[in-house]
Every structure is written in structure tokens, then in C-alpha cells.
Amino acid sequence: MQNTGTRNPATTPTHCPYCALQCGMNLTPVDGGTVEVSERADFPVNRGALCGKGRTAARVLAPGARLTSPLVRAADGTLVPAGWDEALDLIAQNLERTRAAYGADALGVFGGGGLTNEKAYALGKFARVVLGTSQIDYNGRFCMSSAAAAGTRAFGLDRGLPFPLEDIPRTGCVILVGSNPAETMPPSLRYFTELRENGGTLIVVDPRRTRTAEQADLHLAPRPGTDLALALGLLHLVVAEGRVDRAYVEERTSGWEEARAAAMAHWPEQVERITGVSVPELREAVRLFCAPEAAMVLTARGPEQQAKGTDTVGAWINLCLATGRAGRPLSGYGCLTGQGNGQGGREHGQKADQLPGYRKLTDPAARRHVAGVWGVDPDALPGPGRSAYELLDALGTDIRSLLVMGSNPVVSAPRAAHVEGRLRSLDFLAVCDVVLSETAELADVVLPVTQWAEETGTTTNLEGRVLLRRRAITPPAGVRGDLEVLHGLAGRLGVEKGFPVDPEEVFEELRRASAGGPADYSGIDYRRLARENGVFWPCPAPLADDDADDRTDAVPHPGTPRLFLDRFATDDGRARFAPVAHRPSAEEPDDAYPVLLTTGRVVAQYQSGAQTRRVAELNAAAPGPFVELHPRLAARLGAAEGDPLAVVSRRGRAVAPARITTAIRPDTVFMPFHWPGEGRANTLTNPALDPDSRMPEFKVCAVRVEVARQPSPHEVARQPSPHEVAR
Ligand SMILES: Nc1nc2c(c(=O)[nH]1)N[C@H]1C(S)=C(S)[C@@H](COP(=O)(O)OP(=O)(O)OC[C@H]3O[C@@H](n4cnc5c(=O)[nH]c(N)nc54)[C@H](O)[C@@H]3O)O[C@H]1N2
Ligand SMILES: Nc1nc2c(c(=O)[nH]1)N[C@H]1C(S)=C(S)[C@@H](COP(=O)(O)OP(=O)(O)OC[C@H]3O[C@@H](n4cnc5c(=O)[nH]c(N)nc54)[C@H](O)[C@@H]3O)O[C@H]1N2
Ligand code: SF4
Ligand SMILES: [Mo]
């Protein structure tokens, strides 16, 4: 499927449907209503390279893999095909009924970071304006919310990477904390390879010796959940060794004395005991990080998906600030965001506390501005709602009806058996999806929606680069876009205007709603995105743009690839240190649950697997769940390679085959979370929440591991819905 010759006129340049790298790809229509994916070398982020998921993304367009008709729950409990009018009427009637009986806040909306900016914007507006509910949140809460909270606290603004990926090879040292790009963003690995080719060094912090860690000059393997202590230990040594950049701290930061005192209370020997990383390794990390002129710290889900994720990221930011490595060329802290629109999806209002443009729902000026764009009374806008896990936990009690768009929480939410039970206890569940996900299987109404190759819209990649995805083929009859769904429901619920189905029209409104906000998109339009390989926000519209004639003359804003070079986005322009101290995980091992469980990803499956488990090539590469464990732990358990292992936590029990490797710490087991059923990792995970970001502790909980004897039926993790599906 590699593109060789000149471009076929039928070929459309666009971007991958999956992760936040948003690799460029070309799509050419082929027989059978699908497309062929080929290399698109002109997009700088991936320069043509794609991972296996991107290369095979078109498989999910095939009729056998996807939904092609709305489904409604019949009297016998099965899901049966229905017409669009019937399905939309049913949803509208049920939402109306719930609202009449229990009030607007009994309506819940759950969105996704894979939705385009237009969809995320329209979904937030739909919840607040049409439903009048405060109860909306999305799966991004499970993703980068701790980094977002810490970034906002320190810099006054959260954009995952404050610089383009192209800066990485030119810096002196990168510390990658709990990030495994070799599996989660393979085409990005070249930035780290080039860094090392240029004489820079790579430090990887991960309890497992991942494929990424194998590339590193130094691999630190802390106990899961101890990154906060690790970062404090490094800062302690920076101070002790006289490596603080005093002039920078003085000129560009505030709060140093408190942060310094907190770090000095964490002695290297004590940090070694907490983390399992030796003092010489700590010293080596400090030496590598401080030696060059410029350096970066990049975090991903490892340190972030903890009940202290915000403080943990704060501690790594402190390290950058103390050494003068933020807001300077080729230096800085960044978070490697995850989902296709993980960045844009967190900016335009599907988050519980947020209005478009990364504005705050509690800010009166923001409410006035956005209400003005929406043509509603600011006082009519609800206040902030519950965070994702809290919202799911309230299903069937405070929240009686739910609309899900772009998430599969039956597989991906923490304490998933409980969440599945809450979903089953709803009065009414509607799910919009491209496939019959495990969550859609529980729904009363399922709406089949168009996919990336069939629709136009914008995403914002992990660099803050706003991109245009273009429609390359006509969707099958029977399938409609998410914007059409919201338009159809709004009309049925009495709101005739304000929910256009044309994505460009939605984007034009988003521009106005975001104008003047932290994530300002007002200077970006579709024509510009079609010409340029993306535009970095903030990108305000040129001044005096009320008049269309002026606008054509005005010089467009170039966008902002690099943030904070002159000042940080705080009121006083200074970055703020966070005075953080280490604390244990919400659940530490004990006699009953002596082993640590951490969870994450494998290269060939994406997220809940709803899409990638429908692709034969990917299933061949990653056929099912497994439990990764060290030979010493395996020997203690009497487990051999491939033996079924039961992993039991306070929340439930999962069974998956043993994969024995010296690449993991002996006190820790790892499970990927891509599968439902018996091997569902999230049956085990702990929904303890970070107090600031409300992020659940996906990356650490206490478990017991044993070779699985025949389990009694009630012990087995709940299988996916037994509902038979007639299609
Ligand atoms: N193949 C694939 N690629 C993906 C995705 C996918 O599902 N599959 N999802 C996309 C999304 S939404 C996201 S968010 C990104 C996630 O991208 P990553 O953050 O790279 O992925 P994870 O595997 O969740 O976690 C990264 C590493 O954290 C380590 N880790 C576990 N516990 C700890 C800890 O306590 N401390 C530290 N320092 N490290 C720890 C794990 O061993 C793992 O190697 O990937 C994106 N890309
Ligand atoms: N144990 C554990 N659990 C985790 C994590 C972990 O590391 N460990 N990581 C967490 C993270 S970082 C994330 S991001 C979440 C992700 O978890 P989920 O939210 O479950 O992510 P997906 O599987 O991508 O679900 C997206 C769903 O929306 C559908 N979909 C895709 N595009 C569209 C669209 O345009 N419109 C509509 N309507 N539907 C669409 C897909 O088919 C799929 O069913 O999982 C979290 N869960
Ligand atoms: S790395 Fe991410 S964006 Fe690139 S092809 Fe793979 S899944 Fe798609
Ligand atoms: Mo994510």
C-alpha cells in the first residue's frame, strides 16, 4: 500500500483517525466503498511514515466491520435495525421524559478526545443550550487532565507541547517520563533517534524496559506511582550540586523558596528507598540533564494517570524551572497528548468546567462572550458538572439518561465492572459510534456515524497544530455524521437554529467563540488550513476584522509554534513553582494484595480496541490480553509462559496468559487495557481520583496474582453483554 508515482487526482491528503500525532496520509477511493491508504510525504510530523494502525485504518470502513443502520432495543431485548427518524425520535422523547421527571441535570453527556473540534464544540453547546445540563464530561479526563492541570498551574496555559516536535532532535537532553512512543506513536521515534545522532541524550523513566527505554542512554525504572519522589530527588541533587539557574529563577519564576524547601526534604537515599532508583542513577540523570545548554522533560500517561498526577507533573516542571529549562529555545516541559484530537478536544467545551476557547465556565466574562455567540442569556448557561468517573458513577442515580459520543467506557473506564453496572441501571442510554462497541451493545438506541475518511473537520495534534481532515469518500447510505445527529436532536428538542451540519459553518462559529480566549482559533479558517500544513494556536484574527474588506488586506497572524519565549501566560508573566511533596499511591501493596499492577498499551491495538479489534492484521499482531511479569515473580507463583494468570484486586478479577520477561520490575505486573471480557484490565483498576484533575489512578493499584485454577462462575469478570444483535 505504498504510494510510488505521482499523485492520483482522486487522492485526498488527510490525517490518520487514531492518535495525537495525526500523521498525514493520502486516501484513494477503491471499489467497495473504502479507500487505500498511502504515504503522504509532505506532512512534516511523520514525513510519510505510518504505524500499522494507520496503514490499516480503512478496514473499519468496510460494511462488515461497522454499523450501517440505527439500532433500537426491541421488546425481546435484542437490538434491531430502525430508521433514522424513529431512532432520533426515540432519543428525543426519552431525554425529554427524563428532563420533565428529574430536571435537566438528570441528563448526562459523555464525549471523546477523538471527536473533531467541530464535534466537540457542538456537543458542549448541545449539552448546555439544548439539554440545559451541567452533566457533560469526556474521556480526555482519563488521558492528559493531570498534565493540563499542572501546566495551567505553572504556565497559565495548557498546550501539550509548547514547541513543535522538530525541536526535539536539536536539544541536548530529553527525559521521557512514562511514555512509550515506540509503541504509542512509532513515527515519532525518529525525533529521539535523531536527538541521539546529534549528540543529545535520552533518559527514559518507566517501570518497564520498553522498546523506547531500549533506545535510551539511561533507563530509570521506578516503582509505579513514585515519579513524584523521583522528580523531587533529582531537584534535591540539582540544588545540592549547585546547578540551579539562579538568574532565570529570579527573573522568570515565582515560588522557588517553597519548592526548594520541599525538594530539600527529599534526600536521595530516601528517594532511592521509595522509588527503587539508586542514588548513582539519580546523579547520572542530573548530570545528563544539566550538562547541555538546553533540555526538555516530556511526560505521558505513566506519571499522569495517578491520583497525584497533577503534583507529579508539577514536580517535573519544577525541575525544568530550577534549571532554566522552560520558555527558552529548545528547552521546556511538554506533555505527549494521546487521542487524535486530544488537544483540541480539551479546548472547546465538552469538558465539565469549560467553554470554547479553553475558557472557564465559572468566569462571568467568558460566559457573557460565549452566550453572546450562542445567542442565549449568560445566566441560562449551567455551571460546572461532574468529572468523567464521577459522572459514570452517578448513572442510574442522579443521572437517568445518557448520550455517549466517541468513547467506550465499558472497556476503558476504571473499575469497569462497576461502571458497566451503572450503565445498565440507566433509564435510557443512546450511543453514537462507528462500530458496535461494548458500550453500544448496552444502549437502547445506537446511531451509526461516519468515519474520518467520510467527513471533513479539524483536529489539533499534540503540538497544538490545527489540521484539516478532508472527506475522501461518500459514506454508505444509512450512516450520518455526528453533527447531523446533534442537528436532528436539537430540532426535535425545540432548538431549530445553531446546530448546522456543515463542519465549516461550525468552525466559523467556533472561531468567534474562541476569539480572545486562551486557545484562540479566530485567525484560522478552512482555506488557510487547506493551504498550510496546519496552524499552531493561539492564532488570533487580525485586528479590525469586522469588515470583510479589511480582512482580505490584513496580515494574517502566523500562528504560535513556540510558546512562552518572552513570558509565561500567568498574570505576572512568571512561571509558578509548585510546592509539592511525595505521597503514597491510593492503594499500596499489603499482605492480601502484594503486587503492583500497572496498565497501558501495545502497538497494534488502539484504546478500548473498538476499532482495531475489527482489523485482522492487528489482531494477528496483538490477539488478546496478557499479564507481563518478571521471571522471579513467575517462579514464586509457579507460573510458566502462557499459563492463565488470575489477577485479583479489591475491585474484581481478570484472567489472561502470563508473558514472562526480565523487562519489568519483579514487584510489578503490567496489563494492556484494550480488551473486554475476562481479560479486561479495567476490572481491576482503582478509581481513586487526583484532587485537582480528577484523573483516576490507572497506573497503579495493588493486586494478588495466582495461576488460574478453574474459576467459579461468580468470580469471573463480567463478560460483555449477552444481548444478541440482529443486523
Ligand atoms: N498503539 C497505541 N497507540 C496509542 C494509543 C493506543 O491505545 N494504542 N492510545 C493513544 C492515547 S489516547 C494515549 S493517551 C497515548 C498514551 O501513550 P503512552 O503514555 O506512551 O502509553 P501507556 O502505555 O499508557 O504508558 C506509557 C508507559 O508508562 C509506563 N508506566 C506505567 N506506570 C508508570 C509509572 O508509575 N511511572 C512511570 N514513569 N511510567 C509508568 C508504562 O510501563 C508504559 O510503558 O497513546 C496514544 N497512542
Ligand atoms: N487501564 C487503563 N485504562 C485506560 C487507560 C490506561 O492507560 N489504562 N488510558 C485511558 C486513556 S488515556 C484514554 S484516552 C481512554 C480511551 O478510552 P475510550 O474512550 O474507550 O477510547 P476509544 O476506544 O478510542 O473509544 C472511542 C469510541 O468512539 C468511537 N469513535 C471513533 N471516532 C468517532 C467519531 O468520530 N464519532 C463517534 N460518535 N464515535 C467515534 C470508536 O469506535 C470507539 O468505540 O482510555 C483510558 N483508559
Ligand atoms: S502513529 Fe498515530 S497518527 Fe500515526 S499512523 Fe499510527 S495511529 Fe495514526
Ligand atoms: Mo489517551
Short mmCIF file of N, CA and C and ligand atoms in Angstrom, two decimals, residues 18-21 51 53 142-144 176-186 204-210 212 220 222-227 230 299-306 316 336-340 342 597-609 612 628 664 668 670 673-674 698-700, ligand 1:
data_model
loop_
_atom_site.label_atom_id
_atom_site.label_comp_id
_atom_site.label_asym_id
_atom_site.label_seq_id
_atom_site.Cartn_x
_atom_site.Cartn_y
_atom_site.Cartn_z
N TYR A 18 -6.52 7.90 14.23
CA TYR A 18 -6.23 7.43 15.59
C TYR A 18 -5.49 8.46 16.45
N CYS A 19 -4.19 8.31 16.66
CA CYS A 19 -3.58 9.02 17.79
C CYS A 19 -3.23 10.48 17.51
N ALA A 20 -2.71 11.14 18.55
CA ALA A 20 -2.48 12.59 18.56
C ALA A 20 -1.34 13.05 17.65
N LEU A 21 -0.59 12.10 17.12
CA LEU A 21 0.44 12.51 16.16
C LEU A 21 -0.25 13.04 14.90
N CYS A 51 2.20 3.98 11.32
CA CYS A 51 2.25 2.71 12.05
C CYS A 51 1.19 1.77 11.48
N LYS A 53 -1.52 0.65 12.64
CA LYS A 53 -2.92 1.06 12.84
C LYS A 53 -3.34 2.04 11.75
N PHE A 142 -9.57 11.00 31.38
CA PHE A 142 -8.80 9.80 31.69
C PHE A 142 -7.41 9.85 31.04
N CYS A 143 -7.14 10.91 30.31
CA CYS A 143 -5.97 10.91 29.44
C CYS A 143 -4.92 11.90 29.93
N MET A 144 -5.06 13.17 29.63
CA MET A 144 -3.99 14.12 29.91
C MET A 144 -4.39 15.18 30.93
N LEU A 176 12.09 11.38 29.08
CA LEU A 176 10.75 10.90 28.73
C LEU A 176 10.21 10.16 29.95
N VAL A 177 9.16 10.69 30.55
CA VAL A 177 8.65 10.12 31.79
C VAL A 177 7.35 9.36 31.52
N GLY A 178 7.39 8.05 31.67
CA GLY A 178 6.17 7.25 31.50
C GLY A 178 5.55 7.42 30.14
N SER A 179 6.37 7.29 29.15
CA SER A 179 5.93 7.47 27.76
C SER A 179 6.62 6.41 26.93
N ASN A 180 5.85 5.75 26.08
CA ASN A 180 6.42 4.66 25.28
C ASN A 180 6.13 4.88 23.80
N PRO A 181 6.69 5.97 23.22
CA PRO A 181 6.35 6.29 21.83
C PRO A 181 6.69 5.18 20.84
N ALA A 182 7.65 4.31 21.17
CA ALA A 182 7.96 3.22 20.23
C ALA A 182 6.71 2.40 19.95
N GLU A 183 5.80 2.32 20.92
CA GLU A 183 4.55 1.59 20.69
C GLU A 183 3.36 2.52 20.50
N THR A 184 3.39 3.68 21.12
CA THR A 184 2.19 4.52 21.07
C THR A 184 2.23 5.59 19.98
N MET A 185 3.39 5.93 19.46
CA MET A 185 3.49 6.88 18.35
C MET A 185 4.74 6.55 17.53
N PRO A 186 4.78 5.37 16.92
CA PRO A 186 6.02 4.89 16.31
C PRO A 186 6.70 5.88 15.37
N VAL A 204 14.90 7.63 29.84
CA VAL A 204 13.53 7.13 29.88
C VAL A 204 13.22 6.66 31.30
N VAL A 205 12.11 7.12 31.83
CA VAL A 205 11.67 6.74 33.18
C VAL A 205 10.43 5.86 33.02
N ASP A 206 10.57 4.57 33.28
CA ASP A 206 9.46 3.64 33.07
C ASP A 206 9.73 2.38 33.89
N PRO A 207 8.75 1.88 34.62
CA PRO A 207 8.98 0.65 35.39
C PRO A 207 9.30 -0.55 34.51
N ARG A 208 9.06 -0.39 33.21
CA ARG A 208 9.37 -1.48 32.28
C ARG A 208 10.46 -1.03 31.31
N ARG A 209 11.32 -1.97 30.90
CA ARG A 209 12.29 -1.66 29.86
C ARG A 209 11.57 -1.83 28.52
N THR A 210 10.89 -0.78 28.12
CA THR A 210 10.08 -0.80 26.90
C THR A 210 10.99 -0.70 25.68
N THR A 212 11.00 1.72 23.87
CA THR A 212 11.51 3.10 23.94
C THR A 212 12.71 3.15 24.89
N LEU A 220 15.70 4.70 33.86
CA LEU A 220 15.39 4.62 35.29
C LEU A 220 14.07 3.86 35.41
N PRO A 222 11.52 3.19 38.06
CA PRO A 222 10.96 3.34 39.40
C PRO A 222 9.78 2.42 39.63
N ARG A 223 9.47 2.21 40.90
CA ARG A 223 8.22 1.55 41.25
C ARG A 223 7.08 2.40 40.69
N PRO A 224 6.03 1.78 40.14
CA PRO A 224 4.89 2.58 39.69
C PRO A 224 4.39 3.49 40.83
N GLY A 225 4.02 4.70 40.47
CA GLY A 225 3.43 5.61 41.45
C GLY A 225 4.44 6.39 42.26
N THR A 226 5.74 6.33 41.90
CA THR A 226 6.74 7.04 42.71
C THR A 226 7.46 8.14 41.93
N ASP A 227 6.94 8.52 40.79
CA ASP A 227 7.60 9.55 39.98
C ASP A 227 7.73 10.88 40.70
N LEU A 230 10.75 10.71 42.72
CA LEU A 230 11.90 10.70 41.82
C LEU A 230 12.25 12.13 41.38
N THR A 299 6.32 14.31 29.55
CA THR A 299 5.59 13.27 30.28
C THR A 299 4.47 12.71 29.41
N ALA A 300 4.07 11.47 29.74
CA ALA A 300 2.85 10.92 29.13
C ALA A 300 2.07 10.24 30.25
N ARG A 301 1.36 9.18 29.94
CA ARG A 301 0.38 8.69 30.90
C ARG A 301 1.00 8.06 32.16
N GLY A 302 2.24 7.59 32.09
CA GLY A 302 2.85 6.94 33.26
C GLY A 302 2.75 7.78 34.53
N PRO A 303 3.32 8.97 34.57
CA PRO A 303 3.24 9.78 35.78
C PRO A 303 1.91 10.52 35.93
N GLU A 304 1.16 10.64 34.82
CA GLU A 304 -0.04 11.47 34.85
C GLU A 304 -1.27 10.72 35.37
N GLN A 305 -1.37 9.43 35.01
CA GLN A 305 -2.56 8.67 35.41
C GLN A 305 -2.38 8.12 36.82
N GLN A 306 -2.22 9.05 37.74
CA GLN A 306 -2.06 8.69 39.14
C GLN A 306 -2.95 9.63 39.95
N TRP A 316 7.98 17.59 38.05
CA TRP A 316 8.86 17.56 36.87
C TRP A 316 9.00 18.96 36.28
N LEU A 336 2.96 14.65 26.09
CA LEU A 336 2.62 13.99 24.83
C LEU A 336 1.17 13.52 24.92
N THR A 337 0.28 14.35 24.38
CA THR A 337 -1.15 14.06 24.41
C THR A 337 -1.43 12.81 23.59
N GLY A 338 -2.61 12.17 23.84
CA GLY A 338 -2.83 10.85 23.27
C GLY A 338 -3.78 10.71 22.10
N GLN A 339 -5.02 11.17 22.24
CA GLN A 339 -6.03 10.85 21.23
C GLN A 339 -5.91 11.75 20.01
N GLY A 340 -6.56 11.31 18.94
CA GLY A 340 -6.49 12.03 17.66
C GLY A 340 -6.70 13.52 17.81
N GLY A 342 -6.85 14.88 20.99
CA GLY A 342 -6.65 15.03 22.44
C GLY A 342 -6.42 16.48 22.84
N LEU A 597 0.00 -3.46 40.14
CA LEU A 597 -0.45 -3.58 38.74
C LEU A 597 -0.33 -2.23 38.07
N THR A 598 0.29 -2.22 36.88
CA THR A 598 0.19 -1.03 36.05
C THR A 598 -0.37 -1.45 34.69
N THR A 599 -0.89 -0.47 33.95
CA THR A 599 -1.59 -0.78 32.70
C THR A 599 -1.14 0.18 31.62
N GLY A 600 -1.40 -0.19 30.37
CA GLY A 600 -1.03 0.70 29.26
C GLY A 600 -1.35 0.05 27.93
N ARG A 601 -0.47 0.27 26.95
CA ARG A 601 -0.81 -0.02 25.56
C ARG A 601 0.17 -0.94 24.85
N VAL A 602 -0.29 -1.55 23.79
CA VAL A 602 0.59 -2.25 22.85
C VAL A 602 0.42 -1.60 21.48
N VAL A 603 1.43 -1.79 20.63
CA VAL A 603 1.47 -1.01 19.39
C VAL A 603 0.30 -1.31 18.46
N ALA A 604 -0.18 -2.56 18.43
CA ALA A 604 -1.15 -2.93 17.39
C ALA A 604 -2.60 -2.72 17.77
N GLN A 605 -2.90 -2.33 19.00
CA GLN A 605 -4.30 -2.06 19.35
C GLN A 605 -4.44 -0.62 19.81
N TYR A 606 -5.64 -0.08 19.60
CA TYR A 606 -5.89 1.31 19.96
C TYR A 606 -6.98 1.36 21.02
N GLN A 607 -6.62 1.90 22.18
CA GLN A 607 -7.58 2.21 23.24
C GLN A 607 -8.45 1.01 23.61
N SER A 608 -9.78 1.23 23.66
CA SER A 608 -10.69 0.15 24.04
C SER A 608 -10.72 -0.93 22.96
N GLY A 609 -10.02 -0.73 21.86
CA GLY A 609 -9.96 -1.73 20.81
C GLY A 609 -11.21 -1.79 19.94
N THR A 612 -9.77 -1.17 16.41
CA THR A 612 -8.65 -2.01 15.94
C THR A 612 -8.89 -3.50 16.15
N GLU A 628 2.13 -9.22 31.93
CA GLU A 628 3.59 -9.23 31.84
C GLU A 628 4.15 -9.31 33.25
N ILE A 664 10.50 -6.15 33.13
CA ILE A 664 9.63 -5.48 34.11
C ILE A 664 10.18 -5.69 35.51
N THR A 668 6.09 -5.78 40.09
CA THR A 668 5.04 -5.15 39.29
C THR A 668 4.58 -6.08 38.18
N PHE A 670 2.16 -5.92 34.47
CA PHE A 670 1.60 -4.97 33.51
C PHE A 670 0.54 -5.67 32.68
N PHE A 673 -4.88 -2.57 28.24
CA PHE A 673 -6.30 -2.44 28.59
C PHE A 673 -7.24 -2.51 27.39
N HIS A 674 -6.77 -3.06 26.26
CA HIS A 674 -7.53 -2.97 25.01
C HIS A 674 -8.69 -3.95 24.86
N PHE A 698 -5.13 4.95 36.99
CA PHE A 698 -4.97 3.80 36.08
C PHE A 698 -3.61 3.13 36.21
N LYS A 699 -2.60 3.89 36.62
CA LYS A 699 -1.24 3.37 36.52
C LYS A 699 -0.75 2.66 37.78
N VAL A 700 -1.57 2.59 38.82
CA VAL A 700 -1.09 1.82 39.98
C VAL A 700 -2.23 1.39 40.91
N1 LIG B 1 -0.74 1.61 19.93
C1 LIG B 1 -1.41 2.58 20.57
N2 LIG B 1 -1.01 3.85 20.47
C2 LIG B 1 -1.69 4.82 21.14
C3 LIG B 1 -2.84 4.52 21.90
C4 LIG B 1 -3.25 3.16 21.98
O1 LIG B 1 -4.24 2.81 22.64
N3 LIG B 1 -2.51 2.22 21.30
N4 LIG B 1 -3.51 5.49 22.57
C5 LIG B 1 -3.19 6.89 22.35
C6 LIG B 1 -3.52 7.61 23.58
S1 LIG B 1 -5.13 8.13 23.82
C7 LIG B 1 -2.61 7.89 24.53
S2 LIG B 1 -3.09 8.70 25.93
C8 LIG B 1 -1.18 7.63 24.31
C9 LIG B 1 -0.51 7.06 25.55
O2 LIG B 1 0.83 6.90 25.31
P1 LIG B 1 1.81 6.42 26.46
O3 LIG B 1 1.70 7.26 27.65
O4 LIG B 1 3.15 6.25 25.83
O5 LIG B 1 1.19 4.95 26.77
P2 LIG B 1 0.97 4.00 28.03
O6 LIG B 1 1.28 2.63 27.54
O7 LIG B 1 -0.35 4.21 28.62
O8 LIG B 1 2.00 4.43 29.15
C10 LIG B 1 3.35 4.68 28.88
C11 LIG B 1 4.29 3.96 29.81
O9 LIG B 1 4.05 4.31 31.16
C12 LIG B 1 4.62 3.27 31.91
N5 LIG B 1 4.21 3.37 33.31
C13 LIG B 1 3.31 2.65 33.98
N6 LIG B 1 3.23 3.05 35.26
C14 LIG B 1 4.14 4.04 35.41
C15 LIG B 1 4.55 4.86 36.50
O10 LIG B 1 4.05 4.79 37.61
N7 LIG B 1 5.52 5.77 36.24
C16 LIG B 1 6.11 5.90 35.02
N8 LIG B 1 7.07 6.79 34.87
N9 LIG B 1 5.75 5.14 33.99
C17 LIG B 1 4.77 4.24 34.17
C18 LIG B 1 4.17 2.02 31.21
O11 LIG B 1 5.04 0.94 31.52
C19 LIG B 1 4.20 2.45 29.75
O12 LIG B 1 5.32 1.93 29.06
O13 LIG B 1 -1.01 6.71 23.23
C20 LIG B 1 -1.71 7.05 22.05
N10 LIG B 1 -1.26 6.10 21.07
#
